[in-house]
Amino acid sequence: MTSLTAPPMDLAPRLASTAIDDFAMPTGREEAWRFAPVDRLAGLLEPDGGSAAVVADPGPFISVVDFDPEDAGHWRPTDRGAVVAWAGARSAVQVRVPAETLVDEPIVVRLQAQGPRAHAHVDVRIGAHSRATVVVLNEGGSDVSGALVTEIGDGADLTMLSVIDGPRENVQMWHWPARVGRDARFTGSTITLGGSVVRNLPSVTYAGPGGAATLLGAFLADAGQYLEHRILVTHDQPHCTSSVVYKGALSGAGTHTVWVGDVVVRREAVATDTYEMNRNLLLDDGARADSVPNLELETGDVVSAGHASATGRFDDEQLFYLQARGIPEAVARQLVVRGFFVDVLSRVGSSQWRSIVLSRIADRLGMDPDFELDLEAAE
Amino acid sequence: MSTLAINDLHASVLTDGGPREILRGVTLTVTSGSTHAVMGPNGSGKSTLAYVIAGHPKYVVTAGTITLDGVDVLAMTVDERARAGLFLAMQYPVEIPGVSVSNFLRTSATAARGEAPKLRTWMKEMKDAMGVLQMDPAFAERNVNEGFSGGEKKRHEILQLSLLKPKIAILDETDSGLDVDALRVVSEGFNAFREETGAGTLLITHYTRILRYIHPDYVHVFVDGRIVESGGPELASVLESEGYERFVGNAPVAS
Ligand SMILES: Nc1ncnc2c1ncn2[C@@H]1O[C@H](COP(=O)(O)OP(=O)(O)OP(=O)(O)O)[C@@H](O)[C@H]1O
Ligand SMILES: [Mg+2]
């Protein structure tokens, strides 16, 4: 299945630069900013010499160094938010897994912002033929912008989970550029629960043929949160795959989520296999979800290319069915919402973190912890 | 001993074009140990009756009463009715993505019994109940009704019935979509439940074939939103040979 229904996407390679003036202050009329409440993000779009560093506790494979633009990974800023964060970054949190290393335990990076407004640079490099799971937790009470730059070496296998949780008053803007090596595998999941305005920009490029990328996302928005995910997958190598699945549940007046999934398959990327999907569940009438999948094929020589997007209301028939079995309404609602996320979360790659994320979601839904434990036990 | 008493029940379905009356004065009493077959043509309101008893929000009761052991059922929420001992095996069970059968069953058993069943004994209880219905244990790991065949859905409904052990069971077209073998298995599962619990049953069906396996004590002919004739099992034989025409012709005209 191929379809080309979305508005045309700008196919020119995106400008990448470390000069602030190369990116004008967004007005909100630009395609990339058209949904975002630019005024609420303004604090992270103007350079400010007083920004704090974002650090983490050092540990196996984790170190914190002074930010060095010369050794900051494969990526350079592609928008105003990114370039301001780059200019203001003081520290870099590095995760380095050497070549041919199998790391069994998840490498957990707990980001700590050292002030109310902070810029982060997290630089993850997984050596060739290594395998690791990296979890990046971002739940402090600060406004944070920055980049999580990920490089997966040839033949390596990285499972990565980025969790944004924590207080509701904070603004967060993240770029998450991943470069997937030859025959490498990358599963990158974003779990977005906290923040008042959150803008996440995961992107994937391939350094050689045969790479496989899976991008997963779960977001839960309520009480006026604005959560945006903009995904860009650029296929310019042959025989690579990408699979993007994002699910969101929303409720509350003024709550707004945005999902934009851009997938470009360049002329040289023959035998590409790509699929992207976003599903949103509206729990009440107050919330709004925008979902824009874009698939641009410059070659017809693909294995398959497809996209899907659907936003649906909470199904009262499901609720009735569960209640008719004696399950109280509140529990029934939680079961349905939790169930909605299960297929995404079952693929995040770490069973331990799958449970942790599920119980965070259960928490957010106000589920009784005993009940939650029972569910886990019964599974 | 339990009694479900339905008295002069009138109910409407809420449609986009406003409410539309479907039930036009239903009176029926079901007590423990007795099985009432309610038979009627398509669209006569049989499922509506079942849904109204269970409390589906799409319907409004405009007159009449429903009580269970003297307690007003209409004042209860859907889940309260279920916990009070009413069970509806649905004609069209709903898919619930991401919720496994085992999770769902344990959550409903917890609600019905007031406490979570001990995991070990629960697993055995579930396995035994599935055995009676000739269900593969792997079934418990699937999502509720998702991708189930018609027969699997109906087995799953009877499985819930046998685990939740209600006082009064309502079976809405449990026989539809079942081949002969499945009909026998499902009926045997139901009969085992009835024997064990002595529950009262309202068996809604369009066809007489299920009555070969589940023997009713009473048969009611349901036409145009009300019961137009009641009798013993012999009434089913009349319907079998003559169909509903006679009753449809006699149906009282709605006011
Ligand atoms: N949501 C609805 N909107 C409009 N009409 C409805 C709705 N639900 C039910 N009805 C109508 O109510 C009447 C009774 O429907 P009901 O499903 O109760 O019949 P039934 O006897 O169970 O039929 P069947 O044998 O086909 O299962 C039908 O005419 C049906 O079209
Ligand atoms: Mg029906």
XYZ file of C-alpha atoms and ligand atoms in Angstrom:
666
model
C 0.000 0.000 0.000
C 1.331 3.397 -0.887
C -0.534 6.602 -0.492
C 0.347 10.196 -0.992
C -2.482 12.044 0.606
C -0.785 14.444 2.992
C 0.166 18.021 2.135
C 3.461 18.197 0.283
C 6.463 18.085 2.532
C 9.594 20.114 2.077
C 11.931 17.567 0.539
C 15.055 19.669 0.615
C 17.559 18.426 3.171
C 17.002 20.405 6.335
C 19.403 23.144 7.219
C 21.794 22.105 9.963
C 23.822 24.818 11.625
C 25.269 25.884 14.935
C 24.799 29.616 14.228
C 21.785 31.012 16.058
C 21.103 33.616 13.399
C 20.634 30.906 10.776
C 17.243 30.203 12.400
C 14.820 33.062 12.796
C 12.595 33.280 15.821
C 9.478 31.258 14.873
C 6.252 33.197 14.548
C 3.924 30.186 14.563
C 3.139 30.538 10.871
C 5.964 28.233 9.767
C 4.906 24.700 8.815
C 7.079 23.204 11.570
C 5.643 25.499 14.240
C 2.081 25.838 13.066
C 0.510 23.875 15.916
C 2.889 24.916 18.683
C 2.077 27.605 21.260
C 5.192 29.560 20.352
C 4.587 32.179 23.049
C 4.743 29.519 25.766
C 7.999 28.194 24.290
C 9.576 31.641 23.910
C 11.746 31.230 26.999
C 13.627 28.398 25.318
C 13.855 30.077 21.925
C 15.897 33.124 23.003
C 19.532 32.648 23.996
C 20.134 33.366 27.667
C 23.597 33.268 29.162
C 22.156 32.178 32.500
C 20.987 28.720 31.495
C 21.992 25.822 33.683
C 23.574 22.507 32.787
C 21.827 19.148 32.649
C 23.864 16.374 34.229
C 23.419 12.792 35.396
C 25.060 10.540 37.943
C 28.089 8.882 36.379
C 27.985 5.105 36.325
C 28.926 2.170 34.164
C 29.055 3.485 30.573
C 27.828 6.923 31.741
C 29.992 10.001 32.148
C 29.447 13.751 32.289
C 31.887 16.069 30.514
C 32.040 19.708 29.483
C 30.095 20.271 26.317
C 32.467 20.258 23.360
C 30.883 21.238 20.031
C 33.729 19.420 18.270
C 32.815 16.135 19.902
C 29.051 16.268 20.096
C 28.020 13.427 17.807
C 26.736 13.095 14.252
C 24.081 15.778 14.399
C 23.867 19.577 14.222
C 20.874 21.756 15.164
C 18.023 21.943 12.678
C 15.774 24.552 14.255
C 15.689 27.542 16.541
C 15.056 25.547 19.702
C 17.929 23.199 18.970
C 20.435 25.916 18.110
C 19.636 27.884 21.257
C 20.108 24.724 23.341
C 23.371 23.982 21.572
C 24.688 27.482 22.237
C 23.676 27.278 25.893
C 24.786 23.714 26.657
C 27.438 23.497 29.373
C 27.679 19.787 29.983
C 27.283 16.698 27.889
C 26.037 13.426 29.305
C 27.782 10.647 27.449
C 26.832 7.023 27.168
C 29.522 4.977 25.506
C 29.259 1.264 24.895
C 32.430 -0.038 23.232
C 32.358 -2.343 20.234
C 31.352 -5.976 20.659
C 29.938 -5.533 24.118
C 26.706 -7.096 25.301
C 25.179 -5.138 28.161
C 22.411 -7.048 29.893
C 21.252 -4.566 32.517
C 19.540 -1.411 31.242
C 21.810 1.651 31.420
C 19.672 4.182 33.248
C 20.423 7.869 32.811
C 18.550 10.134 35.237
C 18.849 13.640 33.906
C 19.125 16.428 36.464
C 18.746 20.056 35.472
C 20.825 22.334 37.666
C 18.556 25.341 37.350
C 15.023 26.353 36.420
C 16.010 26.748 32.763
C 18.545 24.327 31.382
C 19.994 22.920 28.182
C 20.888 19.312 27.699
C 23.166 17.427 25.413
C 23.033 13.660 25.713
C 25.352 11.762 23.414
C 24.839 7.997 23.139
C 27.174 5.876 21.042
C 26.841 2.129 20.776
C 29.884 0.431 19.248
C 29.718 -1.981 16.367
C 28.089 -5.352 17.101
C 27.191 -4.342 20.640
C 23.833 -4.680 22.284
C 22.419 -2.444 25.011
C 19.305 -0.948 26.524
C 19.444 2.715 27.509
C 16.746 4.467 29.497
C 16.782 8.253 29.723
C 14.594 9.669 32.473
C 13.698 13.299 32.383
C 11.406 14.248 35.210
C 12.864 17.260 36.927
C 11.028 20.479 37.633
C 12.792 22.666 35.055
C 12.296 24.034 31.586
C 14.661 21.987 29.469
C 15.641 21.939 25.827
C 18.301 19.923 24.157
C 19.274 16.937 22.118
C 19.575 13.224 22.657
C 22.012 12.266 19.923
C 22.201 8.558 19.305
C 24.567 6.605 17.124
C 24.140 2.884 16.626
C 27.254 1.224 15.205
C 27.271 -1.327 12.402
C 25.535 -4.515 13.419
C 24.672 -3.106 16.862
C 21.322 -3.375 18.587
C 20.055 -0.532 20.768
C 16.827 -0.454 22.696
C 16.188 2.984 24.035
C 13.477 4.519 26.089
C 13.057 8.206 26.780
C 10.606 9.113 29.521
C 9.346 12.643 30.088
C 7.405 12.823 33.313
C 7.312 15.113 36.316
C 5.720 18.474 37.111
C 3.055 19.978 34.910
C 4.355 23.509 34.752
C 7.496 22.859 32.740
C 8.302 23.347 29.101
C 10.442 20.802 27.278
C 11.841 20.730 23.763
C 13.837 17.749 22.590
C 15.497 16.599 19.419
C 16.252 12.924 19.254
C 18.348 12.236 16.151
C 19.362 8.607 15.779
C 21.783 7.363 13.143
C 21.455 3.658 12.444
C 24.550 1.801 11.203
C 24.790 -0.886 8.591
C 22.612 -3.881 9.561
C 22.033 -2.275 12.938
C 18.777 -2.300 14.875
C 17.289 0.545 16.818
C 14.116 0.560 18.895
C 13.486 4.022 20.282
C 10.458 4.712 22.449
C 9.227 8.015 23.801
C 6.918 7.993 26.783
C 5.548 11.469 27.339
C 3.447 12.057 30.410
C 4.581 15.236 32.132
C 5.259 18.859 31.279
C 2.909 21.647 30.271
C 4.257 22.140 26.759
C 6.411 19.369 25.336
C 7.810 19.272 21.832
C 9.656 16.081 20.892
C 11.380 15.645 17.552
C 12.677 12.114 17.011
C 14.453 11.533 13.722
C 16.209 8.623 12.055
C 18.894 8.479 9.392
C 20.810 5.449 8.182
C 24.577 5.247 7.905
C 24.529 2.132 5.722
C 22.265 -0.472 4.161
C 20.254 -3.006 6.141
C 19.377 -0.857 9.146
C 16.130 -1.373 11.020
C 14.471 1.353 13.067
C 11.379 1.069 15.207
C 10.046 4.248 16.758
C 7.375 3.820 19.372
C 5.556 6.381 21.411
C 2.953 6.583 24.104
C 1.623 9.877 25.387
C -1.010 10.741 27.897
C -2.245 14.314 27.979
C -4.775 16.000 30.206
C -5.652 19.230 31.970
C -4.541 21.537 29.171
C -1.203 19.918 28.320
C 0.258 20.461 24.865
C 2.297 17.466 23.679
C 3.792 17.454 20.210
C 5.711 14.700 18.450
C 7.252 15.369 15.078
C 8.990 12.442 13.527
C 11.291 12.482 10.538
C 12.612 9.263 9.051
C 14.895 9.723 6.063
C 15.603 6.629 4.027
C 18.618 7.235 1.831
C 20.194 3.781 2.079
C 18.908 0.580 0.460
C 17.308 -2.347 2.289
C 16.433 -0.462 5.449
C 13.205 -0.661 7.396
C 11.321 1.751 9.574
C 8.268 1.189 11.683
C 6.689 4.037 13.587
C 3.820 3.468 16.007
C 2.586 6.239 18.290
C -0.431 6.162 20.519
C -1.916 8.946 22.591
C -4.778 9.276 25.046
C -6.176 12.724 25.774
C -8.675 14.364 28.032
C -9.599 17.733 29.451
C -10.502 21.143 28.112
C -7.700 22.803 26.162
C -5.593 19.644 26.011
C -3.933 19.341 22.630
C -1.653 16.738 21.107
C 0.062 16.875 17.758
C 1.625 14.034 15.887
C 3.389 14.651 12.608
C 5.117 11.693 11.005
C 7.286 12.501 7.994
C 8.853 9.600 6.143
C 10.976 10.320 3.072
C 12.219 7.518 0.860
C 14.976 8.870 -1.378
C 15.666 7.630 -4.891
C 18.664 5.574 -3.754
C 16.776 3.860 -0.906
C 15.569 0.870 -2.893
C 13.915 -2.083 -1.159
C 12.774 0.082 1.720
C 10.086 -1.261 4.008
C 8.320 1.450 5.981
C 5.138 1.808 7.958
C 3.935 4.554 10.258
C 0.862 4.767 12.381
C -0.653 7.083 14.938
C -3.756 6.376 16.943
C -5.339 8.718 19.429
C -8.031 8.022 21.957
C -10.169 10.958 23.031
C -11.416 10.323 26.537
C -13.781 13.290 26.509
C -14.978 16.116 24.285
C -12.609 18.801 25.545
C -9.359 17.563 24.062
C -8.041 17.898 20.532
C -5.628 15.635 18.647
C -3.975 16.550 15.362
C -2.422 13.710 13.428
C -0.574 14.230 10.161
C 1.218 11.293 8.544
C 3.336 12.184 5.494
C 4.936 9.635 3.249
C 7.010 10.800 0.303
C 8.385 8.222 -2.104
C 11.068 9.242 -4.577
C 11.380 5.646 -5.725
C 8.699 3.085 -6.500
C 11.144 0.301 -5.826
C 10.079 -0.402 -2.258
C 9.105 -3.564 -0.421
C 6.213 -1.779 1.148
C 5.327 1.694 2.307
C 2.257 2.613 4.266
C 0.791 4.901 6.823
C -2.297 5.128 8.950
C -3.775 7.575 11.356
C -6.955 7.468 13.381
C -8.405 9.450 16.211
C -11.372 7.931 17.933
C -13.579 8.555 20.888
C -13.627 6.353 23.932
C -15.965 3.470 23.102
C -18.904 3.360 25.494
C -19.747 -0.167 24.354
C -16.443 -1.365 25.788
C -17.256 0.354 29.023
C -20.701 -1.229 29.112
C -19.282 -4.690 28.470
C -16.810 -4.418 31.336
C -19.337 -2.880 33.714
C -21.832 -5.598 32.845
C -19.301 -7.977 34.382
C -19.376 -6.083 37.653
C -16.289 -3.952 37.053
C -16.807 -0.424 38.433
C -16.797 2.348 35.849
C -13.530 3.953 36.942
C -11.674 0.640 36.819
C -13.263 -0.212 33.490
C -12.046 3.073 32.000
C -8.540 2.457 33.262
C -8.524 -1.040 31.805
C -9.546 0.235 28.392
C -6.963 3.039 28.340
C -4.224 0.786 29.634
C -5.222 -1.793 27.013
C -5.021 0.865 24.319
C -1.322 1.325 25.045
C -0.411 -2.300 25.537
C 0.538 -3.120 21.950
C 2.988 -0.208 21.825
C 4.403 -0.914 25.251
C 4.779 -4.622 24.620
C 7.316 -3.700 21.942
C 9.518 -1.300 23.918
C 12.035 -4.101 24.293
C 12.623 -4.222 28.047
C 10.063 -6.153 30.063
C 11.213 -4.469 33.260
C 10.707 -1.006 31.797
C 7.507 -2.015 30.137
C 6.082 -2.744 33.593
C 7.462 0.470 35.008
C 5.925 2.529 32.235
C 2.612 0.681 32.501
C 2.399 1.423 36.174
C 3.283 5.088 35.561
C 0.400 5.204 33.129
C -1.804 3.437 35.658
C -0.735 6.009 38.230
C -1.657 8.822 35.946
C -5.043 7.206 35.407
C -5.517 7.052 39.157
C -5.515 3.273 39.276
C -5.472 1.533 42.616
C -1.917 0.161 43.108
C -3.210 -3.155 44.516
C -5.399 -3.617 41.515
C -2.450 -2.829 39.286
C -0.308 -5.426 41.064
C -3.047 -7.969 40.561
C -3.120 -7.262 36.866
C 0.614 -7.709 36.605
C 0.433 -10.961 38.513
C -2.355 -12.273 36.343
C -0.511 -11.539 33.117
C -33.965 -18.308 45.971
C -33.903 -15.257 43.740
C -36.599 -13.524 41.781
C -36.220 -11.160 38.878
C -39.541 -9.399 38.438
C -40.258 -7.305 35.365
C -43.525 -5.434 35.449
C -45.172 -3.487 32.606
C -41.813 -2.363 31.291
C -41.753 0.322 28.624
C -38.454 1.460 27.168
C -37.148 3.533 24.280
C -33.909 3.519 22.379
C -32.158 6.865 22.057
C -31.535 7.514 18.379
C -30.213 10.536 16.532
C -33.796 11.242 15.564
C -34.974 11.179 19.198
C -36.239 8.374 21.424
C -38.121 5.505 19.806
C -40.281 3.172 21.871
C -39.283 -0.496 21.587
C -40.585 -2.210 24.721
C -44.315 -1.758 25.124
C -45.282 -3.318 28.410
C -43.242 -6.409 29.276
C -44.263 -8.409 32.331
C -42.250 -11.472 33.296
C -40.960 -13.124 36.466
C -37.917 -15.369 36.510
C -37.062 -17.292 39.661
C -34.105 -19.474 40.599
C -34.130 -22.887 38.996
C -36.501 -21.973 36.190
C -35.634 -21.400 32.554
C -37.710 -19.066 30.439
C -37.248 -19.063 26.680
C -38.172 -15.779 25.037
C -38.665 -16.274 21.326
C -39.517 -13.748 18.692
C -38.860 -12.488 15.210
C -35.952 -10.234 14.267
C -36.330 -6.711 15.480
C -39.085 -7.515 17.965
C -37.084 -6.044 20.855
C -35.560 -9.121 22.504
C -32.064 -7.657 22.786
C -33.553 -4.400 23.943
C -35.187 -6.237 26.828
C -31.852 -7.839 27.708
C -29.977 -4.525 27.489
C -32.543 -2.682 29.563
C -32.266 -5.277 32.329
C -28.463 -4.936 32.229
C -28.660 -1.128 32.176
C -27.255 -0.179 28.779
C -27.092 3.653 28.607
C -28.570 3.759 25.096
C -32.024 2.915 26.419
C -34.394 4.785 28.706
C -37.134 3.194 30.727
C -40.300 5.253 30.386
C -42.582 3.146 32.586
C -42.655 -0.035 34.642
C -40.300 -1.670 37.119
C -37.564 -4.267 37.373
C -36.666 -5.707 40.771
C -34.271 -8.382 41.923
C -35.410 -9.911 45.203
C -37.484 -6.811 45.758
C -34.627 -4.369 45.184
C -35.043 -1.750 42.451
C -32.720 -2.752 39.617
C -33.417 0.384 37.597
C -31.812 2.509 40.315
C -28.531 0.592 40.044
C -25.555 1.307 37.781
C -24.562 -1.320 35.235
C -21.819 -2.734 37.438
C -24.042 -2.743 40.530
C -26.588 -4.837 38.661
C -23.892 -7.323 37.728
C -22.612 -7.497 41.288
C -26.183 -7.936 42.524
C -26.280 -11.171 40.504
C -27.499 -10.343 37.002
C -25.533 -11.557 34.020
C -26.089 -10.878 30.340
C -24.400 -13.142 27.803
C -24.371 -10.764 24.875
C -25.508 -11.318 21.330
C -22.601 -9.238 20.036
C -19.722 -9.257 22.552
C -17.406 -6.260 22.206
C -13.680 -6.351 21.446
C -11.418 -4.803 24.066
C -7.946 -4.317 22.602
C -5.009 -4.855 24.913
C -7.013 -6.450 27.716
C -6.280 -10.154 28.004
C -9.014 -12.662 28.725
C -7.197 -13.779 31.859
C -6.927 -10.200 33.149
C -10.498 -9.471 32.323
C -11.843 -12.623 33.957
C -9.847 -12.101 37.103
C -10.878 -8.458 37.343
C -14.544 -9.356 36.953
C -14.280 -12.245 39.410
C -12.661 -9.831 41.860
C -15.558 -7.430 41.417
C -18.202 -10.132 41.684
C -16.719 -11.799 44.770
C -15.595 -8.682 46.560
C -11.981 -9.848 46.771
C -9.322 -11.034 44.380
C -9.325 -14.825 44.060
C -6.035 -16.394 45.133
C -3.858 -16.706 42.088
C -3.144 -20.432 42.364
C -6.706 -21.605 42.893
C -7.883 -19.077 40.330
C -5.653 -20.500 37.600
C -7.069 -23.941 38.249
C -10.628 -22.698 38.387
C -10.185 -20.940 35.068
C -8.510 -23.931 33.463
C -11.274 -26.275 34.589
C -13.999 -23.949 33.349
C -12.266 -23.652 30.003
C -11.942 -27.421 29.848
C -15.701 -27.879 30.154
C -16.169 -25.552 27.193
C -13.361 -27.261 25.249
C -11.347 -24.063 25.036
C -7.617 -24.054 24.413
C -5.770 -22.669 27.483
C -3.859 -20.319 25.123
C -7.170 -18.550 24.731
C -6.640 -16.851 28.094
C -3.716 -14.860 26.665
C -5.711 -13.381 23.804
C -7.376 -9.998 24.007
C -11.045 -9.952 24.945
C -13.130 -10.863 21.871
C -10.433 -9.561 19.525
C -10.385 -11.685 16.395
C -12.587 -14.313 18.063
C -14.754 -16.407 15.778
C -18.495 -16.321 16.416
C -18.241 -19.614 18.294
C -15.295 -18.452 20.397
C -17.166 -15.339 21.431
C -20.116 -17.377 22.656
C -17.915 -19.842 24.511
C -16.213 -16.914 26.162
C -19.586 -15.539 27.294
C -20.538 -18.878 28.852
C -17.087 -19.127 30.412
C -17.743 -15.839 32.200
C -21.139 -17.086 33.268
C -19.643 -20.180 34.829
C -16.969 -18.189 36.682
C -19.168 -15.324 37.867
C -22.057 -17.560 38.912
C -24.905 -15.031 38.764
C -28.314 -15.541 40.345
C -30.133 -14.768 37.123
C -28.602 -15.339 33.688
C -29.822 -13.726 30.493
C -28.607 -15.399 27.315
C -29.142 -13.293 24.206
C -28.967 -15.444 21.060
C -26.148 -17.509 22.464
C -26.952 -20.068 19.761
C -26.453 -17.731 16.804
C -23.253 -18.247 14.885
C -22.646 -21.696 16.378
C -22.290 -24.882 14.368
C -23.855 -28.079 15.704
C -20.792 -29.169 17.680
C -20.227 -25.770 19.224
C -23.904 -25.462 20.098
C -23.716 -28.757 21.974
C -20.549 -27.784 23.849
C -21.863 -24.355 24.785
C -25.212 -25.815 25.885
C -23.483 -28.424 28.014
C -21.399 -25.668 29.593
C -24.545 -23.758 30.365
C -26.353 -26.826 31.721
C -23.418 -27.549 34.041
C -23.645 -23.969 35.340
C -27.411 -24.231 35.852
C -27.114 -27.525 37.667
C -24.336 -26.279 39.908
C -25.883 -22.939 40.832
C -29.628 -23.407 40.369
C -29.763 -19.999 38.731
C -32.799 -18.660 36.937
C -32.453 -18.085 33.213
C -33.912 -15.907 30.511
C -32.969 -17.585 27.253
C -33.509 -15.290 24.279
C -33.543 -16.960 20.905
C -34.929 -16.705 17.430
C -34.661 -20.403 16.608
C -35.833 -23.497 18.463
C -32.698 -25.579 17.921
C -30.978 -24.526 21.163
C -34.037 -25.775 23.058
C -33.054 -29.313 22.123
C -30.063 -28.915 24.416
C -31.325 -26.440 26.984
C -34.803 -27.403 28.067
C -37.033 -24.506 29.035
C -39.726 -24.646 31.656
C -41.621 -21.794 30.020
C -41.760 -20.399 26.519
C -42.826 -16.822 25.752
C -43.552 -15.464 22.323
C -42.212 -11.943 21.997
C -43.589 -9.714 19.262
C -43.416 -5.977 18.785
C -42.012 -5.185 22.185
C -44.156 -7.380 24.407
C -45.002 -10.959 25.291
C -48.024 -12.038 23.261
C -48.304 -15.615 24.429
C -46.823 -17.792 27.153
C -46.858 -21.520 27.624
C -44.833 -24.605 28.375
C -42.189 -26.267 26.189
C -44.915 -27.394 23.783
C -45.251 -23.797 22.600
C -41.765 -24.078 21.145
C -42.917 -26.985 18.997
C -45.761 -24.880 17.662
C -43.263 -22.144 16.733
C -40.990 -24.744 15.198
C -43.675 -25.957 12.806
C -45.676 -22.783 12.247
C -43.211 -19.944 12.653
C -44.161 -16.544 14.036
C -46.742 -15.523 11.440
C -49.768 -16.282 13.524
C -48.444 -14.212 16.423
C -47.207 -11.366 14.309
C -50.665 -11.086 12.774
C -52.204 -10.945 16.238
C -49.749 -8.470 17.647
C -51.583 -5.712 19.426
C -51.094 -2.381 17.728
C -48.955 0.043 19.670
C -50.671 3.014 21.130
N -29.515 2.327 18.292
C -30.672 2.105 17.672
N -31.168 3.036 16.844
C -32.345 2.843 16.205
N -33.087 1.742 16.319
C -32.638 0.766 17.126
C -31.411 0.896 17.850
N -31.222 -0.226 18.559
C -32.290 -1.018 18.295
N -33.140 -0.425 17.438
C -34.374 -0.968 16.882
O -35.114 -1.555 17.917
C -35.811 -2.678 17.432
C -35.532 -3.850 18.339
O -34.163 -4.215 18.229
P -33.582 -5.447 19.043
O -32.146 -5.517 18.737
O -33.993 -5.353 20.449
O -34.352 -6.659 18.347
P -34.125 -8.224 18.488
O -35.445 -8.781 18.754
O -33.039 -8.496 19.445
O -33.674 -8.611 17.016
P -32.693 -9.792 16.508
O -33.493 -11.033 16.448
O -32.301 -9.312 15.150
O -31.542 -9.869 17.445
C -35.365 -2.895 16.004
O -36.346 -2.364 15.143
C -34.105 -2.091 15.928
O -33.913 -1.617 14.613
Mg -31.205 -9.357 19.333
